[in-house]
């Protein structure tokens, strides 16, 4: 159908799944396979490109071709890794043209159905790209990667299209929250940027969660159950008690919009010792701090009840809401709205119920709102993206290039 589609499908076929909770960076070496390919493809277009061989980052520069070499340096960033929630190995994409509103048959008897995913009904007549249901698709964020790469190719093969100084970067390990750990903002050398890592058509985001992770360890006292009265402390039950003391209405399954939450992400244990991983989220900084204080207070209470040292909780901030860093550069948001409207897309400004590379980069001096890719159902086997919406994302990127060319 087009070079953009072929490019996207070729990227989804490369396994780039990242691995949570490991020290090495990137968390999986296979991410570098796609990063090397991108570096080579960028070099073939004639842009200045460099790959950080140790960490995998790819940086590229497009000099201005309109004489405005001292002007605003605009960047675009996407990540290559896919979530470990569902396998990203051996992705077999299904391309359904002229979608008729019915079920899309996947492998192993699965279906991508509008009854289960009503968002499909908004895409009648479009080309729907999905996985075959045995893996995720990888539109998060290979759609963003493909859009940026196609924009670069278009600009480099159409010198009559004038633009200012542009910057491009591709990162590993966004899905495990470490995408910017070793990102060199000075080397990227942009005044402002956009991550192309959003969801449905028109999404524009410059607010995200404040985020913290918690590692909980509970030391129990294992005693033979036959003689446990008055002596046993079951670490599993203490963990259950901790969970029950957190506000039930602040569980992720009951929250939306600007509502924050406590999420029990993992747990394992025996009577003698139990461990759990929590994440704490809130858009409001004061509410975020209050949530962390509440969690610590619950742990303190349990230590009074069961004895000092029974419960330890290591609370570590992950990232913060980028809104306060973006507001002084609100032109990035306003111009994104204009770029969408020029493409016939209605901007939908929503808070990110998560984080992006741009959140941390904004706190490192690179304000970085997030643009849509067109994708839905990320991190799962029912992930899909309408091709026409990905085309619109490309059009928006090129419109932004035009808007900033004389700034």
Short mmCIF file of C-alpha atoms in Angstrom, two decimals:
data_model
loop_
_atom_site.label_atom_id
_atom_site.label_comp_id
_atom_site.label_asym_id
_atom_site.label_seq_id
_atom_site.Cartn_x
_atom_site.Cartn_y
_atom_site.Cartn_z
CA UNK A 1 0.00 0.00 0.00
CA UNK A 2 2.77 2.41 0.85
CA UNK A 3 6.32 2.74 2.01
CA UNK A 4 5.12 3.75 5.48
CA UNK A 5 3.14 0.53 5.86
CA UNK A 6 5.99 -1.63 4.60
CA UNK A 7 8.39 0.14 6.93
CA UNK A 8 6.14 -0.37 9.94
CA UNK A 9 5.58 -4.06 9.20
CA UNK A 10 9.31 -4.64 8.79
CA UNK A 11 9.98 -3.10 12.20
CA UNK A 12 7.29 -5.15 13.94
CA UNK A 13 8.97 -8.32 12.66
CA UNK A 14 12.09 -7.55 14.73
CA UNK A 15 11.91 -8.78 18.33
CA UNK A 16 12.78 -5.89 20.66
CA UNK A 17 11.10 -6.94 23.90
CA UNK A 18 12.66 -5.27 26.93
CA UNK A 19 13.18 -7.03 30.26
CA UNK A 20 12.04 -5.52 33.58
CA UNK A 21 14.08 -5.55 36.78
CA UNK A 22 17.54 -6.16 35.36
CA UNK A 23 20.63 -4.02 35.85
CA UNK A 24 22.08 -4.16 32.34
CA UNK A 25 21.24 -1.44 29.83
CA UNK A 26 19.66 -1.88 27.48
CA UNK A 27 17.82 -4.66 29.26
CA UNK A 28 17.96 -6.87 26.15
CA UNK A 29 20.71 -6.75 23.55
CA UNK A 30 18.27 -7.62 20.77
CA UNK A 31 16.88 -4.08 20.91
CA UNK A 32 20.12 -2.98 19.29
CA UNK A 33 19.25 -5.00 16.18
CA UNK A 34 16.51 -2.55 15.29
CA UNK A 35 18.51 0.43 16.52
CA UNK A 36 21.40 -0.50 14.22
CA UNK A 37 19.00 -0.90 11.32
CA UNK A 38 17.56 2.55 11.99
CA UNK A 39 21.04 4.08 12.18
CA UNK A 40 21.92 2.50 8.83
CA UNK A 41 18.66 3.59 7.21
CA UNK A 42 19.16 7.13 8.48
CA UNK A 43 22.69 7.18 7.11
CA UNK A 44 21.37 6.06 3.73
CA UNK A 45 19.16 9.15 3.58
CA UNK A 46 22.21 11.36 4.00
CA UNK A 47 21.55 12.76 7.47
CA UNK A 48 24.22 13.04 10.15
CA UNK A 49 23.69 10.03 12.41
CA UNK A 50 25.46 8.51 15.40
CA UNK A 51 24.71 5.40 17.46
CA UNK A 52 25.82 4.99 21.05
CA UNK A 53 27.23 1.47 20.79
CA UNK A 54 27.16 0.92 24.55
CA UNK A 55 23.63 2.06 25.34
CA UNK A 56 22.00 1.80 21.93
CA UNK A 57 20.67 5.33 21.50
CA UNK A 58 20.49 6.62 17.93
CA UNK A 59 20.83 10.37 17.34
CA UNK A 60 20.40 12.15 14.01
CA UNK A 61 20.62 15.75 12.84
CA UNK A 62 19.05 17.38 9.81
CA UNK A 63 20.59 20.80 9.13
CA UNK A 64 18.26 23.59 8.11
CA UNK A 65 17.80 23.93 4.35
CA UNK A 66 16.11 27.32 4.54
CA UNK A 67 19.10 29.33 5.75
CA UNK A 68 17.77 29.48 9.31
CA UNK A 69 20.73 27.65 10.84
CA UNK A 70 20.53 29.53 14.13
CA UNK A 71 16.82 28.93 14.55
CA UNK A 72 14.74 26.68 16.75
CA UNK A 73 16.00 23.09 16.86
CA UNK A 74 12.99 20.76 16.89
CA UNK A 75 13.25 17.10 17.82
CA UNK A 76 11.22 13.91 17.47
CA UNK A 77 11.75 10.83 19.64
CA UNK A 78 10.36 7.28 19.72
CA UNK A 79 11.32 4.08 21.50
CA UNK A 80 12.04 0.74 19.86
CA UNK A 81 11.35 -1.69 22.71
CA UNK A 82 8.07 -3.51 23.25
CA UNK A 83 6.38 -4.48 26.49
CA UNK A 84 7.12 -7.79 28.16
CA UNK A 85 3.43 -8.16 29.07
CA UNK A 86 2.93 -10.26 25.93
CA UNK A 87 5.62 -11.72 23.69
CA UNK A 88 6.96 -9.61 20.85
CA UNK A 89 8.79 -12.49 19.18
CA UNK A 90 7.75 -13.76 15.74
CA UNK A 91 5.09 -11.11 15.22
CA UNK A 92 2.84 -12.03 12.30
CA UNK A 93 0.87 -8.94 11.42
CA UNK A 94 -2.56 -9.20 9.81
CA UNK A 95 -3.58 -6.42 7.42
CA UNK A 96 -7.36 -6.11 7.07
CA UNK A 97 -8.25 -3.71 4.27
CA UNK A 98 -11.54 -1.82 4.06
CA UNK A 99 -12.64 -2.92 7.53
CA UNK A 100 -16.35 -3.77 7.45
CA UNK A 101 -17.15 -3.47 11.16
CA UNK A 102 -17.18 -7.18 11.94
CA UNK A 103 -14.89 -9.53 13.83
CA UNK A 104 -11.32 -9.90 12.59
CA UNK A 105 -10.25 -13.54 12.76
CA UNK A 106 -6.93 -14.13 14.49
CA UNK A 107 -4.95 -17.30 15.12
CA UNK A 108 -5.88 -20.03 17.60
CA UNK A 109 -9.58 -19.21 17.47
CA UNK A 110 -9.20 -15.66 18.77
CA UNK A 111 -11.01 -12.68 17.30
CA UNK A 112 -10.52 -8.94 17.40
CA UNK A 113 -14.12 -7.95 17.93
CA UNK A 114 -15.87 -4.57 18.16
CA UNK A 115 -18.11 -6.12 20.81
CA UNK A 116 -15.08 -6.40 23.07
CA UNK A 117 -13.20 -3.39 21.68
CA UNK A 118 -15.80 -0.78 20.62
CA UNK A 119 -13.09 1.60 19.39
CA UNK A 120 -12.97 -0.52 16.22
CA UNK A 121 -16.37 0.84 15.17
CA UNK A 122 -14.80 4.26 14.53
CA UNK A 123 -12.62 2.81 11.78
CA UNK A 124 -15.04 1.49 9.18
CA UNK A 125 -13.46 1.42 5.74
CA UNK A 126 -9.93 1.81 7.06
CA UNK A 127 -7.03 -0.61 6.87
CA UNK A 128 -6.62 -2.28 10.27
CA UNK A 129 -3.21 -3.70 11.18
CA UNK A 130 -3.22 -6.20 14.04
CA UNK A 131 -1.13 -9.09 15.28
CA UNK A 132 -2.38 -12.63 14.72
CA UNK A 133 -3.31 -12.81 18.40
CA UNK A 134 -0.35 -14.93 19.49
CA UNK A 135 1.84 -11.87 20.20
CA UNK A 136 1.45 -8.16 20.61
CA UNK A 137 1.79 -6.05 17.46
CA UNK A 138 4.42 -3.57 18.60
CA UNK A 139 2.70 -0.40 17.39
CA UNK A 140 3.85 0.91 20.77
CA UNK A 141 6.11 2.34 19.63
CA UNK A 142 7.21 1.02 16.25
CA UNK A 143 4.42 3.07 14.71
CA UNK A 144 6.12 6.17 16.09
CA UNK A 145 9.48 4.93 14.85
CA UNK A 146 8.08 4.33 11.37
CA UNK A 147 6.40 7.75 11.27
CA UNK A 148 9.59 9.58 12.21
CA UNK A 149 11.72 7.55 9.81
CA UNK A 150 9.27 8.17 6.97
CA UNK A 151 9.26 11.89 7.75
CA UNK A 152 13.06 11.99 7.56
CA UNK A 153 13.07 10.11 4.27
CA UNK A 154 10.44 12.44 2.82
CA UNK A 155 12.36 15.56 3.80
CA UNK A 156 15.67 14.22 2.51
CA UNK A 157 14.18 13.19 -0.85
CA UNK A 158 12.22 16.44 -1.25
CA UNK A 159 14.77 19.24 -0.81
CA UNK A 160 12.19 21.69 -2.13
CA UNK A 161 10.37 21.25 1.21
CA UNK A 162 12.04 23.81 3.45
CA UNK A 163 12.71 23.13 7.12
CA UNK A 164 14.73 24.41 10.04
CA UNK A 165 17.16 22.44 12.17
CA UNK A 166 15.73 19.06 13.11
CA UNK A 167 16.78 16.35 15.54
CA UNK A 168 15.72 12.70 15.73
CA UNK A 169 16.40 10.07 18.39
CA UNK A 170 15.42 6.47 19.05
CA UNK A 171 15.69 4.95 22.50
CA UNK A 172 15.64 1.51 24.14
CA UNK A 173 13.98 0.41 27.39
CA UNK A 174 11.10 2.90 27.58
CA UNK A 175 8.71 0.13 28.54
CA UNK A 176 10.73 -0.71 31.66
CA UNK A 177 10.92 2.94 32.72
CA UNK A 178 14.58 3.44 31.87
CA UNK A 179 14.43 4.87 28.37
CA UNK A 180 16.26 8.08 29.25
CA UNK A 181 18.70 6.74 31.86
CA UNK A 182 21.67 7.43 29.60
CA UNK A 183 20.09 9.73 27.02
CA UNK A 184 22.49 12.56 26.20
CA UNK A 185 20.35 15.70 26.05
CA UNK A 186 23.35 17.86 25.13
CA UNK A 187 24.26 15.53 22.27
CA UNK A 188 20.66 15.54 21.03
CA UNK A 189 20.93 19.35 20.97
CA UNK A 190 17.29 20.38 20.60
CA UNK A 191 15.33 23.31 22.03
CA UNK A 192 12.15 21.29 22.29
CA UNK A 193 10.86 17.94 21.08
CA UNK A 194 7.91 15.61 20.74
CA UNK A 195 7.71 11.95 21.57
CA UNK A 196 5.60 10.15 18.98
CA UNK A 197 4.33 7.53 21.40
CA UNK A 198 0.64 8.22 21.95
CA UNK A 199 -2.53 6.32 21.22
CA UNK A 200 -5.62 7.08 19.18
CA UNK A 201 -6.05 9.69 16.46
CA UNK A 202 -5.69 13.23 17.80
CA UNK A 203 -4.25 12.43 21.21
CA UNK A 204 -1.99 15.19 22.50
CA UNK A 205 -0.50 14.84 25.95
CA UNK A 206 1.63 17.07 28.11
CA UNK A 207 0.53 15.88 31.55
CA UNK A 208 1.52 12.53 33.01
CA UNK A 209 1.53 10.77 36.34
CA UNK A 210 3.92 11.45 39.15
CA UNK A 211 5.22 7.95 39.74
CA UNK A 212 6.89 5.91 42.45
CA UNK A 213 7.73 2.26 42.90
CA UNK A 214 7.67 0.40 46.21
CA UNK A 215 9.53 -2.77 47.16
CA UNK A 216 7.94 -4.34 50.22
CA UNK A 217 9.59 -7.05 52.32
CA UNK A 218 7.76 -8.70 55.20
CA UNK A 219 9.58 -10.85 57.73
CA UNK A 220 7.30 -13.41 59.29
CA UNK A 221 7.88 -16.01 61.97
CA UNK A 222 7.43 -19.56 60.76
CA UNK A 223 6.31 -22.05 63.38
CA UNK A 224 4.89 -25.53 62.89
CA UNK A 225 1.15 -25.02 62.37
CA UNK A 226 0.42 -27.59 65.05
CA UNK A 227 2.05 -25.46 67.72
CA UNK A 228 1.72 -22.00 66.18
CA UNK A 229 -0.72 -20.40 68.61
CA UNK A 230 0.66 -17.16 69.95
CA UNK A 231 3.94 -17.58 68.09
CA UNK A 232 3.45 -17.63 64.32
CA UNK A 233 3.49 -14.46 62.23
CA UNK A 234 2.42 -15.39 58.71
CA UNK A 235 4.14 -12.99 56.33
CA UNK A 236 1.57 -13.71 53.62
CA UNK A 237 -1.27 -12.62 55.89
CA UNK A 238 0.58 -9.46 56.91
CA UNK A 239 0.92 -8.61 53.21
CA UNK A 240 -2.80 -9.21 52.74
CA UNK A 241 -3.48 -6.92 55.68
CA UNK A 242 -1.28 -4.20 54.19
CA UNK A 243 -3.21 -4.38 50.92
CA UNK A 244 -6.55 -4.23 52.71
CA UNK A 245 -5.51 -1.07 54.56
CA UNK A 246 -5.01 0.84 51.31
CA UNK A 247 -8.07 2.71 49.94
CA UNK A 248 -9.99 0.23 47.81
CA UNK A 249 -11.39 2.97 45.58
CA UNK A 250 -7.82 3.90 44.66
CA UNK A 251 -7.21 0.58 42.95
CA UNK A 252 -6.42 1.06 39.22
CA UNK A 253 -9.53 -0.84 38.15
CA UNK A 254 -11.69 1.85 39.75
CA UNK A 255 -9.85 4.96 38.53
CA UNK A 256 -9.74 7.08 35.38
CA UNK A 257 -8.78 10.53 34.14
CA UNK A 258 -6.89 12.42 36.82
CA UNK A 259 -7.53 9.84 39.54
CA UNK A 260 -4.41 8.26 41.02
CA UNK A 261 -3.95 4.79 42.47
CA UNK A 262 -2.01 2.19 44.44
CA UNK A 263 -1.31 -0.91 42.35
CA UNK A 264 -0.13 -4.27 43.72
CA UNK A 265 1.96 -5.27 40.73
CA UNK A 266 3.64 -8.45 41.98
CA UNK A 267 3.91 -10.63 45.06
CA UNK A 268 5.44 -13.85 46.26
CA UNK A 269 5.87 -15.35 49.66
CA UNK A 270 5.93 -18.01 52.30
CA UNK A 271 4.90 -17.94 55.91
CA UNK A 272 8.44 -16.86 56.78
CA UNK A 273 8.88 -14.08 54.22
CA UNK A 274 6.76 -12.26 51.67
CA UNK A 275 7.70 -9.69 49.06
CA UNK A 276 5.59 -7.40 46.93
CA UNK A 277 6.03 -4.71 44.31
CA UNK A 278 3.70 -1.72 44.25
CA UNK A 279 3.44 1.32 42.04
CA UNK A 280 1.95 4.62 43.22
CA UNK A 281 0.58 7.15 40.73
CA UNK A 282 -1.10 10.57 40.79
CA UNK A 283 -1.10 13.59 38.48
CA UNK A 284 -1.35 16.01 41.41
CA UNK A 285 2.00 16.36 43.19
CA UNK A 286 0.43 16.99 46.60
CA UNK A 287 -1.83 13.95 46.30
CA UNK A 288 1.15 11.91 45.11
CA UNK A 289 3.15 12.85 48.19
CA UNK A 290 0.12 12.09 50.38
CA UNK A 291 -0.18 8.62 48.84
CA UNK A 292 3.46 7.85 49.63
CA UNK A 293 2.98 9.10 53.19
CA UNK A 294 -0.12 6.92 53.62
CA UNK A 295 1.76 3.85 52.39
CA UNK A 296 4.59 4.50 54.85
CA UNK A 297 2.08 5.07 57.66
CA UNK A 298 0.39 1.72 56.98
CA UNK A 299 3.79 0.01 57.19
CA UNK A 300 4.56 1.81 60.45
CA UNK A 301 1.25 0.64 61.91
CA UNK A 302 1.97 -2.98 60.98
CA UNK A 303 5.41 -2.72 62.58
CA UNK A 304 3.79 -1.54 65.81
CA UNK A 305 1.31 -4.39 65.63
CA UNK A 306 3.71 -7.21 64.72
CA UNK A 307 7.07 -5.89 65.90
CA UNK A 308 9.74 -3.53 64.63
CA UNK A 309 11.29 -4.64 61.35
CA UNK A 310 8.40 -6.84 60.29
CA UNK A 311 7.61 -4.63 57.30
CA UNK A 312 10.14 -2.65 55.29
CA UNK A 313 9.14 -0.56 52.30
CA UNK A 314 11.60 1.04 49.90
CA UNK A 315 9.73 3.86 48.14
CA UNK A 316 11.54 5.30 45.14
CA UNK A 317 10.29 8.04 42.83
CA UNK A 318 10.36 7.10 39.14
CA UNK A 319 9.33 10.27 37.30
CA UNK A 320 7.22 13.40 37.70
CA UNK A 321 4.43 15.18 35.86
CA UNK A 322 6.02 17.06 32.98
CA UNK A 323 3.26 19.69 32.91
CA UNK A 324 5.17 22.22 35.00
CA UNK A 325 8.18 21.85 32.69
CA UNK A 326 6.13 22.17 29.49
CA UNK A 327 3.97 25.15 30.48
CA UNK A 328 6.83 27.67 29.98
CA UNK A 329 7.06 26.27 26.43
CA UNK A 330 3.33 26.03 25.77
CA UNK A 331 3.95 26.87 22.10
CA UNK A 332 4.82 23.17 21.71
CA UNK A 333 1.27 22.27 22.70
CA UNK A 334 -0.38 25.10 20.77
CA UNK A 335 1.57 24.33 17.61
CA UNK A 336 0.78 20.63 17.90
CA UNK A 337 -2.91 21.54 17.98
CA UNK A 338 -2.44 23.70 14.89
CA UNK A 339 -0.53 20.92 13.10
CA UNK A 340 -3.35 18.48 13.81
CA UNK A 341 -6.05 20.89 12.66
CA UNK A 342 -4.16 21.46 9.40
CA UNK A 343 -4.24 17.69 8.91
CA UNK A 344 -7.99 17.59 9.53
CA UNK A 345 -7.51 16.00 12.95
CA UNK A 346 -9.33 17.19 16.07
CA UNK A 347 -6.84 17.54 18.96
CA UNK A 348 -7.79 15.54 22.05
CA UNK A 349 -5.81 16.79 25.04
CA UNK A 350 -5.79 14.15 27.76
CA UNK A 351 -3.60 13.35 30.76
CA UNK A 352 -1.30 10.39 30.26
CA UNK A 353 -2.19 7.64 32.70
CA UNK A 354 1.41 6.51 32.60
CA UNK A 355 4.69 8.05 31.57
CA UNK A 356 6.82 8.58 28.49
CA UNK A 357 10.46 9.26 27.78
CA UNK A 358 9.36 12.86 27.39
CA UNK A 359 8.35 13.13 31.03
CA UNK A 360 11.88 12.64 32.28
CA UNK A 361 13.44 14.56 29.40
CA UNK A 362 11.27 17.56 30.26
CA UNK A 363 12.91 17.64 33.69
CA UNK A 364 16.32 17.50 32.04
CA UNK A 365 15.70 20.68 30.10
CA UNK A 366 14.06 19.25 26.98
CA UNK A 367 10.32 20.04 27.02
CA UNK A 368 8.66 17.13 25.28
CA UNK A 369 4.88 16.67 24.79
CA UNK A 370 3.55 13.43 23.32
CA UNK A 371 1.84 12.99 19.93
CA UNK A 372 -0.53 10.24 18.81
CA UNK A 373 0.50 7.31 16.63
CA UNK A 374 -3.02 5.99 16.03
CA UNK A 375 -2.66 2.73 17.95
CA UNK A 376 -5.00 0.97 20.38
CA UNK A 377 -4.85 -1.83 22.97
CA UNK A 378 -1.12 -1.48 23.58
CA UNK A 379 0.77 -4.20 25.50
CA UNK A 380 -1.61 -6.95 24.50
CA UNK A 381 -2.39 -9.53 21.85
CA UNK A 382 -5.37 -7.46 20.64
CA UNK A 383 -3.26 -4.41 19.81
CA UNK A 384 -4.14 -2.77 16.50
CA UNK A 385 -3.61 0.40 14.51
CA UNK A 386 -5.58 1.89 11.60
CA UNK A 387 -3.07 2.60 8.84
CA UNK A 388 -4.82 5.82 7.82
CA UNK A 389 -4.39 7.19 11.36
CA UNK A 390 -0.68 6.43 11.24
CA UNK A 391 -0.59 8.39 7.97
CA UNK A 392 -2.20 11.30 9.81
CA UNK A 393 0.52 11.10 12.46
CA UNK A 394 3.08 11.47 9.67
CA UNK A 395 1.19 14.45 8.27
CA UNK A 396 1.15 16.10 11.71
CA UNK A 397 4.91 15.62 12.12
CA UNK A 398 5.53 17.22 8.73
CA UNK A 399 3.16 20.07 9.59
CA UNK A 400 5.15 20.72 12.77
CA UNK A 401 8.35 20.79 10.75
CA UNK A 402 6.76 23.47 8.57
CA UNK A 403 5.43 25.48 11.53
CA UNK A 404 8.85 25.64 13.20
CA UNK A 405 10.96 26.23 10.10
CA UNK A 406 11.22 30.01 10.57
CA UNK A 407 11.04 30.21 14.36
#
